Structures are given as C-alpha cells and as structure tokens.
Amino acid sequence: MVLRSSALSLLLCVGLLRSCPGSASPRRTGCTVERRRADCSHLKLSDVPPDLPRNISCLDMSHNRLTTLDPTALGRYPDLERLDVSYNSITALARGLCDSLPHLRRLSVQRNEVHQLTQSDLQNCSGLTHLDLSDNRLKLRGEPFSVLKVESGLFKPIAGLRDLVLDGCNLSPQFLNKLCVELSHMPLRNLSLRNTQQAMLMINTFQGLITTNLTTLDLSNNKIAGIAEGSFQWLPLLESLSLENNNIKSLTNGTFLGLKSLIKLNLQKALIKTKTSHYPTIDDFSFQPLVKLEYLFMKEACFSKISENMFYGLKSLRKLDLSWSKTGLKTVDNTTFASLRGSPFLQTLNLTGTGITKLEPGAFSRLGSLTTLVLRYNFISQELTGEEFQGLNSVEEIYLSTNQQKISLTPASFIHVPTLRILTLNRALTGTLYMEPSPFRPLTNLTVLDLSNNNIANINRGLLEGLHNLKVLRMQHNNLARVWKNAYPGGPVLFLRDTQNLSILELDYNGLDEIPLRALQGLFQLKELSLSGNLLNFLQSSIFDDLQSLRYLRMQKNLLTSVPMETFGVPLSNLTELRMEHNPFDCTCDSIQWFSEWLNTTNTSIPGRAQGYICNTPPAYFNRSVIYFETDSCKNLTLFQALYVLSSTLVLGLMVIAFLVHFQGWRIQFYWNILINRTLGMKGSRYERLAEDRYEHDAYVIHAPDDRAWVERSLLPLEDKNLTFFLEDRNAVPGYSMVETIVDNIRRSRKIIFVVTEALLEDPWCRQFKAHHALHQLMEDSRDSVVLIFLQDVTDYRLSQSLLIRRSMLKSRCIVHWPLQKERIVAFHQKLMIALNSSNRVS
Ligand SMILES: *[C@@H]1O[C@H](CO)[C@@H](O)[C@H](O)[C@H]1NC(C)=O
Ligand SMILES: *[C@@H]1O[C@H](CO)[C@@H](O)[C@H](O)[C@H]1NC(C)=O
Ligand SMILES: *[C@@H]1O[C@H](CO)[C@@H](O)[C@H](O)[C@H]1NC(C)=O
Ligand SMILES: *[C@@H]1O[C@H](CO)[C@@H](O)[C@H](O)[C@H]1NC(C)=O
Ligand SMILES: *[C@@H]1O[C@H](CO)[C@@H](O)[C@H](O)[C@H]1NC(C)=O
Ligand SMILES: *[C@@H]1O[C@H](CO)[C@@H](O)[C@H](O)[C@H]1NC(C)=O
Ligand SMILES: *[C@@H]1O[C@H](CO)[C@@H](O)[C@H](O)[C@H]1NC(C)=O
Ligand SMILES: *[C@@H]1O[C@H](CO)[C@@H](O)[C@H](O)[C@H]1NC(C)=O
Ligand SMILES: *[C@@H]1O[C@H](CO)[C@@H](O)[C@H](O)[C@H]1NC(C)=O
Ligand SMILES: *[C@@H]1O[C@H](CO)[C@@H](O)[C@H](O)[C@H]1NC(C)=O
Ligand SMILES: *[C@@H]1O[C@H](CO)[C@@H](O)[C@H](O)[C@H]1NC(C)=O
Ligand SMILES: *[C@@H]1O[C@H](CO)[C@@H](O)[C@H](O)[C@H]1NC(C)=O
C-alpha cells in the first residue's frame, strides 16, 4: 500500500491555489493577525512562529525559507483549516502532518522542492479537499517507467480530495493513465493538468475518471496534437474543458463524443498552423455531441474554413467567440452561419479580427436571438444598405469599429435593427453623414453611439434627431469645427438638441475654436465632457450653465487664456476630476484670479495640478505655475480700483455741475428765487396784491442794448405823464447783483415792458432769465403784467422760442406795435398808456 519513495520519484506538482484571503501587505516585520487569519508571508522565516493565537484557522507562510513542515510546530494551531506554504524550500511533506492538523482542508505546497510523496505523508488527511503541489521539482529517480509500477492506493488516505493541481509536472501518458485510475472513486471535481507535456490523448487516457464525477478538466498549455475519438467519453459530467494553447490538427464528429454535460469549451489557440503544417480541420458535426454547450471560445483558433454544418447541434449555445481566428472567412453570406440556425439561445457572436471584407444581404438572418454582434477589426468595405442586418430581430449591440474606414452609410443602413442600444462606428466610416433622414433615425433606443476617428466634417441638425435615450456620444477626432462656427451658413449646427439625456460627450480633437451659445443647452444630465486638443480660446460666459451634473471635465491642450467664474463656475462646482493642463494661461487678475484660488482650495482631483497649469503671460509670471499666482495683488488692485472709480466720479460730477452752472445757471438762480419768494414772500405778495400802490415803478423796461436810443427817445418822454420806468442801466443800484436787481425790481414794477426786436431775442439774459421771470410773474402771480412793444415784426414762433411768450397768452391791449408813420406815434403812446394803466387782474 505504501508508495515507495524509490518507486514513484516522479514528483509532485500539485497546486492548491488560494491561501488566506484578505492577507497581503509587504514590508512588515511580524505576522499580522486579523480575526482568525494569520499572515506570515514574506518574512524570511525558517520556522513556524510559536506565538500566534492558538485558535487561528488560516495560516499564510508563503514566500519564506521553510525547509520542512514540522508537525510539532504546526500542532500548536490545531484549528488550522488552511495552510499555505507555497514559495518555500520544502523537500517533503511531513509524516503525521494531518494528525497534528485534523481539520486541514486546503494545503498549498506550490513552488517548493518536494520530489516524492508517500502514502504515509498523507496519512489521516481524509479531510483534505484541496491539494496544490504544482511547480515542484520534478525528479525522476532511476528508470522513468518504474512509475508504472506504482502500487495503487496512494490517494486513499486523502479520499476526500476534490481539487488536484498537477500543473507544470512532466506526466508521461502512461503515468497519466495510471494516475487517473488511482483517482477513480474519489470525489474529484477539478483536475488541472496544465503544462504537463501531453502530446496525445488516447481513448483510454481518462478511463479511470469515469467514476469521479469530474466537472473541470484543464489541459491547456500542452502540446496535444491528436485527440483520439471518444477520448472524453468517460467524462459525462464534465462541465468545463480547456484545451487552450495546444496544437490540435483536427476535430471530428468523434472528438467530443460523450461530453453531454459540457457547458464551456475553450479552444483558444488550440488549433494552430505552423509554416510547415496544413491548416487544421474541423469537420462538420464536430460539436454535435455538445448539446449543453453554452460557451464556445475559439479565439485565435486556426482552421481551414467554417463549413456549412460546422456548428450543427449546438442547441444550447449562448456565446461563440471566433475573434482573431484564421478561417479564410472573407464574405459572410446567408450560408456562413447557417449551421447556427439550431442555436435558439445564441446571444453573442464575436467576429473581431476575422478578416471579413463583405457582408452579404441576410448574412445573419438565421440569428434572430443574437443580442451582440462584434465585427471590430475587419476589412469591411461597402455601403450598408440595411439588408446586411436583416433578421437580427433582437440585436442590441453592433460593433463595427476599426474597419479601415471604408463603410459608408445610407438612410436605410439600420432600418432592420431598431432595437439597437449600442452602435460603434469609430474608425470605420467614409463618405458623408449629411443626409435626410439620418441613418440613426430608426434607432430610438440607442444609448451609446461612437462616431470617433472618422474625419466627419459635415453634419446637419437632424443627425441625432429622435435619439432621446442617447447617453454616450463619442465624436472625438473628427473635424466638426466648421459646423459649430457662428458664421456657419444658417447658424451653428446645434446637433445635440434631441439628446438631452446625454451623460458622456466626447468632442476632443475636432479643431473647435468656438462653442455656440446654445450648443450644450439642456444637458442637465451630462457627467463627462471632453473637449481636449481643440483650439478653444474665448468661451461665452453662459455656455456651460446647464451642466450642473458634470463630474469630469477635460479641456487640456486648448488655447484657453482665462478661466473666469462666469463661464466655469457651474461646471467646476462639483467636479470629481478636472483636466485643463497645457493651456496658455494669462496670469492676470481678470483672467486667472478666481481659477487660481479654486485650484488651491478645491477637493477635485486635478492631475498635474502643480506642473501642468503654467502661466504663459504676462512676462512676470511666464513659465510659473498658476497656483503660485499672487491673488493678494488683486486685492490691492481692487482697493485701487474702488478709489479710482470714486475719484473719477467726483471729478466728473464737478465738471457736470460746472457746465450746468455755466450754461443753465440763470435757470437755477431763477428757480431758487422762486422757491425763496414762495416760502418767505408769500404773505408779502398777498399784501402787495391788495395794495397796488406799493409799486415803485409803473413798468420795468426790458430792451436790448441796441435799442437804448429808441427807449430814451420814445419811451422816457412818457415819464412826463406821471409814469415811472425802471431801466437797468439807469436805475440799478451799484453793488447789487444783476439777479437781485432784476428780481427785486420786477417785483416792484406794476408792468413789464418788453421792447421786442431781433436784438432782444438774441440777448441771452433777456431771453432766458428775464423772460422766465416775467413769465413766472405772469402765471404765478396771476397778473396781466406783461406788455410787448414790437419795434420789428417777429413771428410768434420766434417769440415763444426766445421769450417763452406767445401773443395769444396776452390781452390784445398789452401788445402794441411801434408805427412806421410819424403821425401814428400819438396813437401809439395812447395805446401804451392804456396798456400800462390797465389792471393786472386776469379777467
Ligand atoms: C481567538 O483567541 C483570541 C485570544 O488568543 C481571542 O481574543 C479571540 O476572541 C479568539 N477568537 C475566536 C473566534 O475564538
Ligand atoms: C491515523 O491513522 C492511523 C492508521 O491509519 C490510525 O491508527 C489513527 O487512529 C489515525 N489517527 C487519527 C487521529 O485519526
Ligand atoms: C458522483 O455523483 C453521484 C450522484 O451525485 C454520487 O452518487 C456518487 O457518489 C458520486 N461519485 C463520487 C466518486 O463522488
Ligand atoms: C474547482 O471547481 C469549482 C467549480 O467548478 C471552482 O469554483 C473552483 O475554483 C475550482 N478549483 C480549482 C482549484 O480549480
Ligand atoms: C461521423 O462521421 C462519419 C462519416 O464522416 C460517420 O460515418 C459516422 O457515423 C459519424 N459518427 C457520428 C457519431 O456521428
Ligand atoms: C441566400 O441568399 C441567396 C442570394 O444571395 C438566395 O438566393 C437564397 O435564397 C438565400 N438563402 C436563404 C436560405 O435565405
Ligand atoms: C470579442 O473579442 C475581443 C477580442 O478577443 C474581445 O476583446 C472582446 O471583449 C470580445 N467581445 C465580446 C462582446 O465578447
Ligand atoms: C425600446 O425600449 C423599450 C424599453 O426597453 C421597449 O419597450 C421598446 O420596444 C424598444 N423599442 C424598440 C424599437 O426596440
Ligand atoms: C431621458 O430618458 C428617459 C428614459 O431613460 C426618458 O423617459 C426621457 O424622456 C428622456 N429625457 C429626454 C429629455 O429625452
Ligand atoms: C456632487 O457630486 C456628488 C457625487 O460626486 C453627489 O453625490 C452630490 O449630490 C453632488 N452635489 C451637488 C450639490 O450636486
Ligand atoms: C496657492 O498655494 C500656493 C502655495 O501653497 C501659494 O503660494 C499661492 O499663493 C496660493 N494661491 C492662492 C490663489 O491661494
Ligand atoms: C474638501 O474636503 C474637506 C474634507 O472632506 C472639507 O472639509 C472641505 O470643505 C472640502 N473643500 C471644498 C472646497 O469642498
């Protein structure tokens, strides 16, 4: 029963993976203990530490210098369930280990130097379910084929083993066969035989496993070239088989015979073509036995062709990955995937990098259940008429990106796939998108659209019309500068009008130098905005005002000189990350003060905050970081500005007053006097009205200096008839101001005579002050006190312009004309006497 050391010197390479979860941290000086887990890894220990809590269940001793597993030392921790001693220098498992550790379930002895294993080493290890002995030193002692003489029962002591990892051990076909027999009747679930130098699988290789209920078999990284038909018939419960990275020449209808429970088959790089070999072949009906298969991975597989019935019988298939496979596929027509018509659950078909150049009408017409179709990295060069996608009734994602930019669209391109949610066309398009209706118009449920890297220059407003559900729009690396110019004929193209649910918008590298005022209007949900690598300089202040939800803003590598609050206050208010480095910032108070303060105080993540934000101007700050901008200088400036404004206001105000006084002074004086008279002289004036006798003069004569001669000659003689006139140049008392003289004496005169000539109308004092005063007297005091003597004919218009008096305002007897005829002078005097003697009462 004992496996003699001389007999099996083939050594072990079993690996059991996980050690103690949740433990790892370099640079410690001692073990760390958390709950019942002890992490003693990476400590250069040569013994098991004696001072850990007795009740630990998990001990990680990996990456140390242990040479033996001492059962006595480990016996201090009898509750251990997991022990990881990988990456040490252990040469043998210790006899009695499991007696000391009765609860041990997982033992990882990966990467040690164990070169022999005996039954007594595993004595009483019945609780062990995971044993990893992978990558131990393989030593063959004596004759290699002595392995065949191994006595059975090696694994009997560990009858509970579920996972056995023998990766990296050189297992001869005969030994593998024998091993499988040894493993029979064990509840083995996973068997990992990676990199164990297998070249052929014989029909009986796995025969011994028939009673094990194995679910996972990993044969990857071998050199398997041939698989005998029926090799897997012993594994009816196998669910996952990996043949990744092998050298299989052919698959036939017998290869997978019996794998009726298989769910996952990994054939990635399993079939390869070397320079000298032919293309491997996959016969029709090869996968037919795999009735439960859901996932078939054939990435980078190489085989001659996809034959008409190749995928026949894969009733449960959900995902087929043919990415980067070499199959000579060029044109996909309605026969290519016809064999998948019996796969009603197929959801994902990955045809990335398969060399496709053309999609024929109905190419996928049998795949009505498909939700995801990946056609990236192909050479498709055609106009999509829409027929190509006919029959894809459930498709939600189509990836057409990176297709040599030879695909052109028509308004009908997507009419058969209105269920689409994700469409990528980056690096794929040629031709124009300027068409009505837009090719995307049928895609009302679209949430992600990638049009980046297409050199798109011309679009219209309807491009995204109706795409109310669009959340992600990528249009970077195009040429959209022109359509966003304010000078664009008909105004800038506001193509984001309908996409109000947008969450991510990428417009980097588009040569943009303007953002139209309403371009980003209504994007209240926008979380990420990328505008890097454009030529943006001046931004209008309200363009970002709706972007209240913004979390990521990328505007690096533009021509921004200023970052004012009016523009950036809203988008920067609650940002997670800002990228705005490499702009030629103008470090002046106006341009940068607010931003500099924001940069210094914000919690937003700003990569390159110190080195990326550099002042370009003014020279004083050239090449210095924006965060070192001295905002104090702006505060001084603010004070200075305030003073400046104050003093200039004062100066201006004084100037205005001076001008007012100069040109309108009489008016001010006039109203001032009225005010004074009204408040102080009210009583007096009423009294005066009662006693007209108190007038000192019968009339105050207003005349132009030029008319003085006439006054003396024709008016003063009337003083002989018991009238007294007040003449400024005759009666004014020296020492009194002009204004006082006028005001006082007009008040003391019963009448005011205007000697109306052109000269009078030109005289400024007369025109303005005296006339006003007279008029005031006329109106306010209700006196019929003005008499006009016309020496010349003057139009009423001129009169009202200059003296503010109209003929109609006066009684006709108060208007007298100087006659041209001498004989009428008597009559004139008569008339004047009547006018001067008339009552002042307005009747
Ligand atoms: C394990 O033992 C330590 C003392 O050594 C004790 O503090 C802790 O509560 C014990 N943990 C459990 C789960 O029994
Ligand atoms: C260990 O195994 C031996 C022989 O198989 C047996 O006599 C002994 O009782 C076992 N010890 C324990 C603790 O199970
Ligand atoms: C395999 O599974 C069957 C049914 O579940 C069970 O009865 C049998 O004991 C299992 N075999 C082993 C070796 O675990
Ligand atoms: C064994 O298989 C189970 C399920 O099939 C899986 O969860 C586990 O990680 C596998 N263990 C190993 C060592 O492969
Ligand atoms: C496999 O194909 C061959 C013909 O190529 C046929 O004779 C044989 O019956 C097929 N075997 C199975 C299991 O279908
Ligand atoms: C496949 O397409 C060809 C023409 O392209 C057509 O004649 C044929 O009927 C189609 N087959 C099926 C099954 O749709
Ligand atoms: C398709 O295959 C490519 C390349 O293997 C891979 O990167 C991509 O994730 C796959 N896509 C899907 C949807 O499986
Ligand atoms: C769009 O999505 C909604 C909700 O998922 C669905 O009811 C509707 O049928 C979809 N429209 C199309 C055209 O697929
Ligand atoms: C945003 O999307 C929701 C569904 O996701 C839709 O009901 C709503 O109408 C959309 N909003 C706008 C403005 O289109
Ligand atoms: C700011 O953003 C966080 C998430 O990043 C969000 O939870 C919070 O509500 C936002 N605050 C405001 C005022 O929008
Ligand atoms: C920002 O911080 C730097 C150093 O921490 C300081 O020199 C600079 O004056 C600060 N700028 C503002 C605007 O607070
Ligand atoms: C930054 O975070 C700290 C602590 O989380 C908080 O006290 C402070 O107010 C935050 N500053 C800003 C500008 O949000």
JSON list of N, CA, C and O in Angstrom, two decimals, residues 137-167:
[
{"chain": "A", "resi": 137, "resn": "ARG", "atom": "N", "xyz": [9.80, 20.46, -7.80]},
{"chain": "A", "resi": 137, "resn": "ARG", "atom": "CA", "xyz": [10.90, 19.98, -8.62]},
{"chain": "A", "resi": 137, "resn": "ARG", "atom": "C", "xyz": [10.65, 18.53, -9.04]},
{"chain": "A", "resi": 137, "resn": "ARG", "atom": "O", "xyz": [10.48, 17.65, -8.23]},
{"chain": "A", "resi": 138, "resn": "LEU", "atom": "N", "xyz": [10.65, 18.38, -10.34]},
{"chain": "A", "resi": 138, "resn": "LEU", "atom": "CA", "xyz": [10.38, 17.04, -10.86]},
{"chain": "A", "resi": 138, "resn": "LEU", "atom": "C", "xyz": [11.68, 16.27, -10.90]},
{"chain": "A", "resi": 138, "resn": "LEU", "atom": "O", "xyz": [12.64, 16.67, -11.55]},
{"chain": "A", "resi": 139, "resn": "LYS", "atom": "N", "xyz": [11.68, 15.21, -10.18]},
{"chain": "A", "resi": 139, "resn": "LYS", "atom": "CA", "xyz": [12.90, 14.40, -10.20]},
{"chain": "A", "resi": 139, "resn": "LYS", "atom": "C", "xyz": [12.54, 12.97, -10.54]},
{"chain": "A", "resi": 139, "resn": "LYS", "atom": "O", "xyz": [11.66, 12.38, -9.93]},
{"chain": "A", "resi": 140, "resn": "LEU", "atom": "N", "xyz": [13.19, 12.48, -11.52]},
{"chain": "A", "resi": 140, "resn": "LEU", "atom": "CA", "xyz": [12.97, 11.07, -11.84]},
{"chain": "A", "resi": 140, "resn": "LEU", "atom": "C", "xyz": [14.16, 10.30, -11.31]},
{"chain": "A", "resi": 140, "resn": "LEU", "atom": "O", "xyz": [15.30, 10.54, -11.67]},
{"chain": "A", "resi": 141, "resn": "ARG", "atom": "N", "xyz": [13.85, 9.42, -10.38]},
{"chain": "A", "resi": 141, "resn": "ARG", "atom": "CA", "xyz": [14.94, 8.64, -9.84]},
{"chain": "A", "resi": 141, "resn": "ARG", "atom": "C", "xyz": [14.93, 7.28, -10.51]},
{"chain": "A", "resi": 141, "resn": "ARG", "atom": "O", "xyz": [13.90, 6.62, -10.54]},
{"chain": "A", "resi": 142, "resn": "GLY", "atom": "N", "xyz": [16.03, 6.91, -11.06]},
{"chain": "A", "resi": 142, "resn": "GLY", "atom": "CA", "xyz": [16.09, 5.60, -11.70]},
{"chain": "A", "resi": 142, "resn": "GLY", "atom": "C", "xyz": [15.34, 5.61, -13.00]},
{"chain": "A", "resi": 142, "resn": "GLY", "atom": "O", "xyz": [15.27, 6.61, -13.71]},
{"chain": "A", "resi": 143, "resn": "GLU", "atom": "N", "xyz": [14.74, 4.52, -13.29]},
{"chain": "A", "resi": 143, "resn": "GLU", "atom": "CA", "xyz": [14.13, 4.30, -14.59]},
{"chain": "A", "resi": 143, "resn": "GLU", "atom": "C", "xyz": [12.74, 4.94, -14.64]},
{"chain": "A", "resi": 143, "resn": "GLU", "atom": "O", "xyz": [11.89, 4.65, -13.80]},
{"chain": "A", "resi": 144, "resn": "PRO", "atom": "N", "xyz": [12.52, 5.83, -15.58]},
{"chain": "A", "resi": 144, "resn": "PRO", "atom": "CA", "xyz": [11.26, 6.58, -15.60]},
{"chain": "A", "resi": 144, "resn": "PRO", "atom": "C", "xyz": [10.03, 5.68, -15.61]},
{"chain": "A", "resi": 144, "resn": "PRO", "atom": "O", "xyz": [9.03, 6.00, -14.97]},
{"chain": "A", "resi": 145, "resn": "PHE", "atom": "N", "xyz": [10.13, 4.58, -16.30]},
{"chain": "A", "resi": 145, "resn": "PHE", "atom": "CA", "xyz": [8.92, 3.76, -16.43]},
{"chain": "A", "resi": 145, "resn": "PHE", "atom": "C", "xyz": [8.59, 2.98, -15.17]},
{"chain": "A", "resi": 145, "resn": "PHE", "atom": "O", "xyz": [7.58, 2.32, -15.10]},
{"chain": "A", "resi": 146, "resn": "SER", "atom": "N", "xyz": [9.50, 3.10, -14.18]},
{"chain": "A", "resi": 146, "resn": "SER", "atom": "CA", "xyz": [9.18, 2.45, -12.91]},
{"chain": "A", "resi": 146, "resn": "SER", "atom": "C", "xyz": [7.90, 3.04, -12.33]},
{"chain": "A", "resi": 146, "resn": "SER", "atom": "O", "xyz": [7.22, 2.41, -11.53]},
{"chain": "A", "resi": 147, "resn": "VAL", "atom": "N", "xyz": [7.61, 4.23, -12.80]},
{"chain": "A", "resi": 147, "resn": "VAL", "atom": "CA", "xyz": [6.37, 4.88, -12.39]},
{"chain": "A", "resi": 147, "resn": "VAL", "atom": "C", "xyz": [5.18, 3.95, -12.58]},
{"chain": "A", "resi": 147, "resn": "VAL", "atom": "O", "xyz": [4.26, 3.90, -11.78]},
{"chain": "A", "resi": 148, "resn": "LEU", "atom": "N", "xyz": [5.26, 3.23, -13.65]},
{"chain": "A", "resi": 148, "resn": "LEU", "atom": "CA", "xyz": [4.15, 2.33, -13.98]},
{"chain": "A", "resi": 148, "resn": "LEU", "atom": "C", "xyz": [3.91, 1.29, -12.90]},
{"chain": "A", "resi": 148, "resn": "LEU", "atom": "O", "xyz": [2.84, 0.74, -12.81]},
{"chain": "A", "resi": 149, "resn": "LYS", "atom": "N", "xyz": [4.93, 1.07, -12.13]},
{"chain": "A", "resi": 149, "resn": "LYS", "atom": "CA", "xyz": [4.78, 0.00, -11.13]},
{"chain": "A", "resi": 149, "resn": "LYS", "atom": "C", "xyz": [4.24, 0.56, -9.81]},
{"chain": "A", "resi": 149, "resn": "LYS", "atom": "O", "xyz": [4.27, -0.12, -8.79]},
{"chain": "A", "resi": 150, "resn": "VAL", "atom": "N", "xyz": [3.88, 1.68, -9.85]},
{"chain": "A", "resi": 150, "resn": "VAL", "atom": "CA", "xyz": [3.30, 2.28, -8.64]},
{"chain": "A", "resi": 150, "resn": "VAL", "atom": "C", "xyz": [2.23, 1.38, -8.09]},
{"chain": "A", "resi": 150, "resn": "VAL", "atom": "O", "xyz": [1.33, 0.97, -8.80]},
{"chain": "A", "resi": 151, "resn": "GLU", "atom": "N", "xyz": [2.27, 1.23, -6.82]},
{"chain": "A", "resi": 151, "resn": "GLU", "atom": "CA", "xyz": [1.21, 0.43, -6.22]},
{"chain": "A", "resi": 151, "resn": "GLU", "atom": "C", "xyz": [0.00, 1.34, -6.01]},
{"chain": "A", "resi": 151, "resn": "GLU", "atom": "O", "xyz": [0.13, 2.53, -5.77]},
{"chain": "A", "resi": 152, "resn": "SER", "atom": "N", "xyz": [-1.10, 0.74, -6.13]},
{"chain": "A", "resi": 152, "resn": "SER", "atom": "CA", "xyz": [-2.31, 1.55, -6.01]},
{"chain": "A", "resi": 152, "resn": "SER", "atom": "C", "xyz": [-2.57, 1.93, -4.55]},
{"chain": "A", "resi": 152, "resn": "SER", "atom": "O", "xyz": [-2.01, 1.35, -3.63]},
{"chain": "A", "resi": 153, "resn": "GLY", "atom": "N", "xyz": [-3.41, 2.89, -4.36]},
{"chain": "A", "resi": 153, "resn": "GLY", "atom": "CA", "xyz": [-3.81, 3.29, -3.01]},
{"chain": "A", "resi": 153, "resn": "GLY", "atom": "C", "xyz": [-3.14, 4.54, -2.50]},
{"chain": "A", "resi": 153, "resn": "GLY", "atom": "O", "xyz": [-3.38, 4.98, -1.39]},
{"chain": "A", "resi": 154, "resn": "LEU", "atom": "N", "xyz": [-2.32, 5.18, -3.39]},
{"chain": "A", "resi": 154, "resn": "LEU", "atom": "CA", "xyz": [-1.62, 6.38, -2.96]},
{"chain": "A", "resi": 154, "resn": "LEU", "atom": "C", "xyz": [-2.57, 7.43, -2.38]},
{"chain": "A", "resi": 154, "resn": "LEU", "atom": "O", "xyz": [-2.31, 8.04, -1.36]},
{"chain": "A", "resi": 155, "resn": "PHE", "atom": "N", "xyz": [-3.68, 7.60, -3.08]},
{"chain": "A", "resi": 155, "resn": "PHE", "atom": "CA", "xyz": [-4.58, 8.69, -2.68]},
{"chain": "A", "resi": 155, "resn": "PHE", "atom": "C", "xyz": [-5.65, 8.27, -1.69]},
{"chain": "A", "resi": 155, "resn": "PHE", "atom": "O", "xyz": [-6.49, 9.05, -1.31]},
{"chain": "A", "resi": 156, "resn": "LYS", "atom": "N", "xyz": [-5.55, 6.99, -1.29]},
{"chain": "A", "resi": 156, "resn": "LYS", "atom": "CA", "xyz": [-6.58, 6.50, -0.39]},
{"chain": "A", "resi": 156, "resn": "LYS", "atom": "C", "xyz": [-6.70, 7.31, 0.90]},
{"chain": "A", "resi": 156, "resn": "LYS", "atom": "O", "xyz": [-7.80, 7.63, 1.34]},
{"chain": "A", "resi": 157, "resn": "PRO", "atom": "N", "xyz": [-5.55, 7.70, 1.48]},
{"chain": "A", "resi": 157, "resn": "PRO", "atom": "CA", "xyz": [-5.66, 8.49, 2.72]},
{"chain": "A", "resi": 157, "resn": "PRO", "atom": "C", "xyz": [-6.33, 9.84, 2.51]},
{"chain": "A", "resi": 157, "resn": "PRO", "atom": "O", "xyz": [-6.82, 10.43, 3.48]},
{"chain": "A", "resi": 158, "resn": "ILE", "atom": "N", "xyz": [-6.30, 10.32, 1.30]},
{"chain": "A", "resi": 158, "resn": "ILE", "atom": "CA", "xyz": [-6.94, 11.63, 1.07]},
{"chain": "A", "resi": 158, "resn": "ILE", "atom": "C", "xyz": [-8.18, 11.44, 0.22]},
{"chain": "A", "resi": 158, "resn": "ILE", "atom": "O", "xyz": [-8.37, 12.07, -0.81]},
{"chain": "A", "resi": 159, "resn": "ALA", "atom": "N", "xyz": [-9.01, 10.54, 0.68]},
{"chain": "A", "resi": 159, "resn": "ALA", "atom": "CA", "xyz": [-10.16, 10.14, -0.11]},
{"chain": "A", "resi": 159, "resn": "ALA", "atom": "C", "xyz": [-11.16, 11.26, -0.32]},
{"chain": "A", "resi": 159, "resn": "ALA", "atom": "O", "xyz": [-12.10, 11.12, -1.09]},
{"chain": "A", "resi": 160, "resn": "GLY", "atom": "N", "xyz": [-10.98, 12.39, 0.37]},
{"chain": "A", "resi": 160, "resn": "GLY", "atom": "CA", "xyz": [-11.94, 13.49, 0.19]},
{"chain": "A", "resi": 160, "resn": "GLY", "atom": "C", "xyz": [-11.46, 14.52, -0.82]},
{"chain": "A", "resi": 160, "resn": "GLY", "atom": "O", "xyz": [-12.09, 15.57, -0.97]},
{"chain": "A", "resi": 161, "resn": "LEU", "atom": "N", "xyz": [-10.36, 14.25, -1.49]},
{"chain": "A", "resi": 161, "resn": "LEU", "atom": "CA", "xyz": [-9.78, 15.26, -2.38]},
{"chain": "A", "resi": 161, "resn": "LEU", "atom": "C", "xyz": [-10.73, 15.64, -3.52]},
{"chain": "A", "resi": 161, "resn": "LEU", "atom": "O", "xyz": [-11.25, 14.80, -4.22]},
{"chain": "A", "resi": 162, "resn": "ARG", "atom": "N", "xyz": [-10.92, 16.93, -3.68]},
{"chain": "A", "resi": 162, "resn": "ARG", "atom": "CA", "xyz": [-11.79, 17.41, -4.75]},
{"chain": "A", "resi": 162, "resn": "ARG", "atom": "C", "xyz": [-11.01, 18.11, -5.85]},
{"chain": "A", "resi": 162, "resn": "ARG", "atom": "O", "xyz": [-11.35, 18.00, -7.01]},
{"chain": "A", "resi": 163, "resn": "ASP", "atom": "N", "xyz": [-10.01, 18.86, -5.46]},
{"chain": "A", "resi": 163, "resn": "ASP", "atom": "CA", "xyz": [-9.24, 19.59, -6.45]},
{"chain": "A", "resi": 163, "resn": "ASP", "atom": "C", "xyz": [-7.81, 19.08, -6.44]},
{"chain": "A", "resi": 163, "resn": "ASP", "atom": "O", "xyz": [-7.16, 19.06, -5.40]},
{"chain": "A", "resi": 164, "resn": "LEU", "atom": "N", "xyz": [-7.33, 18.72, -7.60]},
{"chain": "A", "resi": 164, "resn": "LEU", "atom": "CA", "xyz": [-5.94, 18.29, -7.67]},
{"chain": "A", "resi": 164, "resn": "LEU", "atom": "C", "xyz": [-5.26, 19.06, -8.78]},
{"chain": "A", "resi": 164, "resn": "LEU", "atom": "O", "xyz": [-5.70, 19.05, -9.93]},
{"chain": "A", "resi": 165, "resn": "VAL", "atom": "N", "xyz": [-4.20, 19.73, -8.42]},
{"chain": "A", "resi": 165, "resn": "VAL", "atom": "CA", "xyz": [-3.49, 20.55, -9.40]},
{"chain": "A", "resi": 165, "resn": "VAL", "atom": "C", "xyz": [-2.11, 19.97, -9.59]},
{"chain": "A", "resi": 165, "resn": "VAL", "atom": "O", "xyz": [-1.33, 19.86, -8.64]},
{"chain": "A", "resi": 166, "resn": "LEU", "atom": "N", "xyz": [-1.83, 19.57, -10.78]},
{"chain": "A", "resi": 166, "resn": "LEU", "atom": "CA", "xyz": [-0.53, 18.98, -11.07]},
{"chain": "A", "resi": 166, "resn": "LEU", "atom": "C", "xyz": [0.18, 19.76, -12.17]},
{"chain": "A", "resi": 166, "resn": "LEU", "atom": "O", "xyz": [1.00, 19.21, -12.91]},
{"chain": "A", "resi": 167, "resn": "ASP", "atom": "N", "xyz": [-0.14, 21.02, -12.25]},
{"chain": "A", "resi": 167, "resn": "ASP", "atom": "CA", "xyz": [0.43, 21.86, -13.31]},
{"chain": "A", "resi": 167, "resn": "ASP", "atom": "C", "xyz": [1.95, 21.84, -13.26]},
{"chain": "A", "resi": 167, "resn": "ASP", "atom": "O", "xyz": [2.56, 21.86, -12.19]}
]
